[in-house]
Short mmCIF file of C-alpha atoms and ligand atoms in Angstrom, two decimals:
data_model
loop_
_atom_site.label_atom_id
_atom_site.label_comp_id
_atom_site.label_asym_id
_atom_site.label_seq_id
_atom_site.Cartn_x
_atom_site.Cartn_y
_atom_site.Cartn_z
CA THR A 1 0.00 0.00 0.00
CA PRO A 2 1.31 3.48 -0.84
CA ARG A 3 2.12 5.37 2.22
CA ALA A 4 1.69 9.06 2.64
CA PRO A 5 4.92 10.95 2.26
CA PRO A 6 6.54 11.72 5.55
CA ALA A 7 5.83 15.13 6.90
CA SER A 8 9.48 16.06 6.62
CA VAL A 9 9.11 16.08 2.85
CA LEU A 10 6.16 18.43 2.89
CA VAL A 11 7.60 20.99 5.22
CA PRO A 12 10.36 22.37 3.00
CA ARG A 13 7.95 23.14 0.22
CA LEU A 14 5.69 24.98 2.59
CA VAL A 15 8.55 27.03 3.93
CA VAL A 16 9.67 27.98 0.47
CA SER A 17 6.24 29.14 -0.58
CA LEU A 18 5.82 31.16 2.57
CA LEU A 19 9.12 32.87 1.98
CA SER A 20 8.29 33.72 -1.59
CA VAL A 21 5.06 35.33 -0.52
CA SER A 22 6.33 37.28 2.41
CA ASN A 23 9.46 38.43 0.63
CA CYS A 24 7.46 41.18 -1.03
CA SER A 25 9.48 44.22 -0.13
CA SER A 26 10.57 44.91 -3.67
CA CYS A 27 7.63 43.75 -5.67
CA CYS A 28 4.62 45.56 -6.78
CA CYS A 29 2.83 46.12 -3.40
CA PRO A 30 0.31 48.90 -3.53
CA PRO A 31 1.03 51.77 -1.16
CA ASP A 32 -0.37 51.58 2.31
CA CYS A 33 -3.13 54.15 2.35
CA ASP A 34 -4.34 53.55 5.87
CA CYS A 35 -4.85 56.82 7.64
CA ILE A 36 -2.45 57.89 10.38
CA TRP A 37 -3.53 59.65 13.56
CA THR A 38 -2.00 63.04 14.22
CA ASP A 39 -0.89 64.24 17.58
CA TRP A 40 -3.48 66.06 19.64
CA ILE A 41 -4.06 69.47 18.13
CA ASP A 42 -5.08 72.42 20.29
CA VAL A 43 -4.86 75.79 18.62
CA SER A 44 -7.94 77.48 20.04
CA TYR A 45 -8.89 78.25 23.61
CA PRO A 46 -12.33 79.24 24.81
CA ASP A 47 -12.77 82.68 26.31
CA SER A 48 -15.05 82.01 29.22
CA SER A 49 -15.86 85.68 29.62
CA ASP A 50 -17.22 85.99 26.09
CA ARG A 51 -20.57 84.40 25.55
CA ASN A 52 -20.04 84.58 21.79
CA SER A 53 -16.73 82.80 21.97
CA GLY A 54 -15.98 79.12 22.19
CA ASP A 55 -13.42 76.54 21.21
CA TYR A 56 -12.79 76.18 17.52
CA GLU A 57 -10.35 73.46 16.51
CA THR A 58 -11.32 73.81 12.90
CA PHE A 59 -9.16 72.95 9.91
CA GLU A 60 -9.22 76.62 9.10
CA ASN A 61 -7.87 77.60 12.49
CA ILE A 62 -5.24 74.89 12.43
CA LEU A 63 -4.02 76.17 9.07
CA LYS A 64 -3.95 79.68 10.45
CA HIS A 65 -1.57 78.51 13.13
CA ASN A 66 0.49 76.29 10.88
CA SER A 67 0.38 77.05 7.20
CA SER A 68 2.40 73.96 6.40
CA TRP A 69 -0.08 71.68 8.09
CA VAL A 70 -1.40 69.09 5.69
CA CYS A 71 -4.15 66.60 6.16
CA ALA A 72 -4.77 65.56 2.61
CA LYS A 73 -7.82 63.55 3.51
CA ALA A 74 -9.20 63.16 6.98
CA GLU A 75 -10.91 59.84 7.45
CA ASN A 76 -11.64 59.99 11.12
CA ILE A 77 -11.53 62.43 13.99
CA SER A 78 -11.25 62.11 17.71
CA CYS A 79 -12.20 64.92 20.09
CA ARG A 80 -11.58 65.19 23.79
CA ALA A 81 -11.49 67.73 26.53
CA GLU A 82 -7.97 68.60 27.56
CA GLN A 83 -8.92 68.39 31.23
CA PHE A 84 -10.89 65.17 30.92
CA PRO A 85 -9.15 63.14 28.22
CA ASP A 86 -10.82 59.91 29.22
CA VAL A 87 -14.38 61.18 29.53
CA SER A 88 -16.54 61.09 26.46
CA ILE A 89 -17.96 64.41 25.40
CA GLU A 90 -21.42 63.03 25.88
CA ASP A 91 -20.66 62.35 29.51
CA LEU A 92 -19.26 65.84 29.90
CA GLY A 93 -22.67 67.22 29.11
CA GLN A 94 -21.40 69.74 26.59
CA LYS A 95 -22.77 70.41 23.18
CA VAL A 96 -19.84 70.02 20.82
CA GLU A 97 -19.64 69.38 17.13
CA CYS A 98 -16.84 66.96 16.24
CA ASN A 99 -16.87 66.67 12.48
CA VAL A 100 -14.36 64.86 10.29
CA ASN A 101 -14.86 67.41 7.51
CA THR A 102 -14.47 70.59 9.52
CA GLY A 103 -12.99 69.84 12.92
CA LEU A 104 -14.37 70.74 16.32
CA ILE A 105 -16.77 73.55 17.13
CA CYS A 106 -17.92 74.38 20.62
CA ASN A 107 -20.01 77.48 21.14
CA ASN A 108 -20.13 78.93 24.63
CA SER A 109 -23.66 80.01 23.86
CA ASP A 110 -24.73 76.41 23.39
CA GLN A 111 -23.68 75.32 26.86
CA VAL A 112 -26.02 75.10 29.77
CA ILE A 113 -25.57 75.03 33.50
CA GLY A 114 -25.39 71.56 34.96
CA GLY A 115 -22.49 70.06 33.09
CA ILE A 116 -19.21 68.86 34.46
CA VAL A 117 -18.06 72.44 34.97
CA PRO A 118 -20.14 74.93 36.90
CA MET A 119 -20.01 77.64 34.25
CA PRO A 120 -21.93 77.21 31.02
CA VAL A 121 -18.83 77.67 28.88
CA CYS A 122 -16.88 75.38 26.66
CA LEU A 123 -14.05 73.34 28.03
CA ASN A 124 -10.79 73.46 26.13
CA TYR A 125 -10.86 70.72 23.55
CA GLU A 126 -8.23 69.07 21.41
CA ILE A 127 -8.61 66.93 18.37
CA SER A 128 -6.71 64.24 16.53
CA LEU A 129 -7.28 63.45 12.89
CA CYS A 130 -6.66 60.28 11.00
CA CYS A 131 -5.12 61.54 7.77
CA VAL A 132 -4.52 59.52 4.65
CA PRO A 133 -0.86 59.64 3.54
CA ASP A 134 -0.29 62.61 1.29
CA ILE A 135 0.78 60.68 -1.82
CA PRO A 136 -1.08 60.66 -5.12
CA GLU A 137 -1.79 56.95 -4.98
CA CYS A 138 -3.82 57.48 -1.83
CA ILE A 139 -5.60 60.68 -2.74
CA PRO A 140 -8.15 60.12 -5.45
CA SER A 141 -8.01 63.02 -7.85
CA THR A 142 -11.17 65.02 -8.09
CA THR A 143 -11.35 64.54 -11.85
CA PRO A 144 -11.46 60.84 -12.57
CA SER A 145 -9.25 60.49 -15.59
CA THR A 146 -11.29 58.87 -18.31
CA THR A 147 -9.04 56.01 -19.20
CA THR A 148 -11.28 54.90 -22.01
CA THR A 149 -9.41 55.96 -25.09
CA PRO A 150 -11.67 57.37 -27.78
CA PRO A 151 -12.27 54.97 -30.63
CA SER A 152 -9.63 55.63 -33.19
CA SER A 153 -11.50 56.49 -36.31
CA THR A 154 -8.46 56.26 -38.50
CA MET A 155 -9.45 54.09 -41.38
CA SER A 156 -6.59 51.73 -41.90
CA THR A 157 -6.09 52.22 -45.57
CA VAL A 158 -2.45 51.59 -45.01
CA SER A 159 -2.83 47.93 -44.41
CA ARG A 160 -3.38 47.15 -48.04
CA PRO A 161 -0.06 46.66 -49.76
CA PRO A 162 0.36 48.93 -52.71
CA VAL A 163 -0.27 47.11 -55.95
CA SER A 164 0.88 49.75 -58.32
CA THR A 165 4.56 50.23 -58.72
CA THR A 166 4.34 53.93 -58.24
CA ALA A 167 5.25 54.84 -54.80
CA PRO A 168 2.29 56.35 -52.98
CA MET A 169 2.56 60.00 -52.32
CA PRO A 170 2.90 60.78 -48.69
CA THR A 171 -0.34 62.30 -47.66
CA PRO A 172 0.35 64.00 -44.42
CA SER A 173 -3.20 65.11 -43.91
CA GLU A 174 -4.59 61.66 -44.07
CA PHE A 175 -4.80 60.98 -40.41
CA PRO A 176 -6.93 63.47 -38.61
CA ILE A 177 -5.05 63.25 -35.39
CA ARG A 178 -7.67 64.06 -32.88
CA THR A 179 -6.15 62.36 -29.98
CA THR A 180 -7.51 64.49 -27.25
CA SER A 181 -4.35 64.63 -25.31
CA THR A 182 -5.31 63.94 -21.77
CA THR A 183 -2.07 65.23 -20.38
CA MET A 184 -3.60 67.16 -17.61
CA PRO A 185 -1.38 69.39 -15.58
CA PRO A 186 -0.77 67.79 -12.25
CA SER A 187 -3.51 69.29 -10.26
CA SER A 188 -2.07 70.43 -7.02
CA THR A 189 -3.57 67.67 -5.02
CA THR A 190 -1.99 68.89 -1.87
CA SER A 191 -4.52 71.62 -1.52
CA SER A 192 -6.59 70.82 1.44
CA THR A 193 -10.27 70.47 0.94
CA THR A 194 -11.15 73.36 3.14
CA GLY A 195 -8.72 75.87 1.83
CA THR A 196 -10.92 78.81 2.51
CA MET A 197 -8.84 81.04 4.62
CA THR A 198 -11.11 83.78 5.68
CA THR A 199 -9.55 87.09 6.28
CA GLY A 200 -7.95 86.48 9.57
CA THR A 201 -6.90 89.11 11.96
CA GLY A 202 -3.44 90.40 11.46
CA THR A 203 -1.98 87.81 9.13
CA THR A 204 0.52 90.28 7.85
CA ALA A 205 3.36 88.78 5.97
CA PRO A 206 6.69 89.53 7.57
CA THR A 207 8.42 92.27 5.71
CA PRO A 208 11.73 91.11 4.36
CA THR A 209 14.59 92.83 6.04
CA THR A 210 17.06 92.40 3.24
CA ALA A 211 17.72 96.10 2.94
CA SER A 212 20.43 96.15 5.45
CA THR A 213 21.87 99.57 5.95
CA PHE A 214 25.53 99.73 5.32
CA PRO A 215 27.44 102.67 6.64
CA THR A 216 28.56 104.75 3.69
C1 NAG B 301 3.15 72.17 11.20
O1 NAG B 301 2.68 71.11 10.39
C2 NAG B 301 3.70 70.29 9.89
C3 NAG B 301 3.08 69.32 8.93
O2 NAG B 301 2.01 68.65 9.49
C4 NAG B 301 4.38 69.61 11.07
O3 NAG B 301 5.42 68.78 10.59
C5 NAG B 301 4.94 70.66 11.99
O4 NAG B 301 5.48 70.04 13.13
C6 NAG B 301 3.86 71.62 12.41
N1 NAG B 301 4.46 72.72 13.15
C7 NAG B 301 3.96 73.12 14.31
C8 NAG B 301 4.63 74.27 14.95
O5 NAG B 301 3.00 72.56 14.84
C1 NAG B 302 -12.85 56.19 14.02
O1 NAG B 302 -11.94 55.77 15.01
C2 NAG B 302 -12.54 55.10 16.09
C3 NAG B 302 -11.45 54.76 17.06
O2 NAG B 302 -10.76 55.87 17.45
C4 NAG B 302 -13.23 53.84 15.62
O3 NAG B 302 -13.91 53.24 16.68
C5 NAG B 302 -14.25 54.20 14.53
O4 NAG B 302 -14.80 53.04 14.00
C6 NAG B 302 -13.57 54.98 13.44
N1 NAG B 302 -14.55 55.42 12.48
C7 NAG B 302 -14.39 55.22 11.18
C8 NAG B 302 -15.47 55.73 10.31
O5 NAG B 302 -13.40 54.68 10.72
C1 NAG B 303 -21.99 77.79 16.74
O1 NAG B 303 -22.40 79.10 16.47
C2 NAG B 303 -22.40 79.42 15.10
C3 NAG B 303 -22.72 80.89 14.97
O2 NAG B 303 -23.78 81.22 15.81
C4 NAG B 303 -23.42 78.54 14.40
O3 NAG B 303 -23.44 78.85 13.03
C5 NAG B 303 -23.04 77.09 14.59
O4 NAG B 303 -24.03 76.24 14.01
C6 NAG B 303 -22.89 76.77 16.05
N1 NAG B 303 -22.34 75.44 16.16
C7 NAG B 303 -22.79 74.56 16.99
C8 NAG B 303 -22.14 73.23 17.00
O5 NAG B 303 -23.71 74.78 17.76
#
């Protein structure tokens, strides 16, 4: 009776195949587009003496504080009170908007007496965003490039071999080249979605001090 091959014969093959699969550092792996959580961001502080104030950790405000800040695509957001990092906002009893598309908004005027703090004002909040890596492969361009090439309407009259001995005249205007060249300029994909910087207060550009005065 044929006996099953000993297990020691099977093992090497298994090891080899595992190695060939896992040894994928140089092959064609698609980029890892999982989002990455930022550090806790806190650029705005509530003014408890101003009923019309609040805490505004919005993308706009973050950009105002750091113009090089980039979150190409926020996929998730986490919001917490600085003082109570482990208490959910619900349990804090504050009315806070924590929105992955805009950031955090807390209006003092929305708060009521009876929350975790005696005054009906916003706590200081901080947010963390889960941002997709800022590489083109991970950021879908807004204009989906139509990969379907237009049907080439060039009648292939060339395929027939010339029968007559006279060399055919080169007819340059034979092919109406209407290849709609889809070479789009690389749209600056790094522009954040909410790039609307409203006229902030005092965002004066620093005047260059190149005109150094030399003693004559
Ligand atoms: C500004 O944002 C950039 C990009 O996210 C970051 O590397 C840098 O540390 C930030 N600077 C400050 C002062 O937060
Ligand atoms: C956002 O992150 C939290 C964990 O911090 C997770 O529980 C939740 O499912 C995530 N939401 C989405 C839409 O990925
Ligand atoms: C905060 O106040 C502004 C202006 O009154 C209002 O437009 C916005 O909806 C309020 N946000 C929240 C979360 O209540």
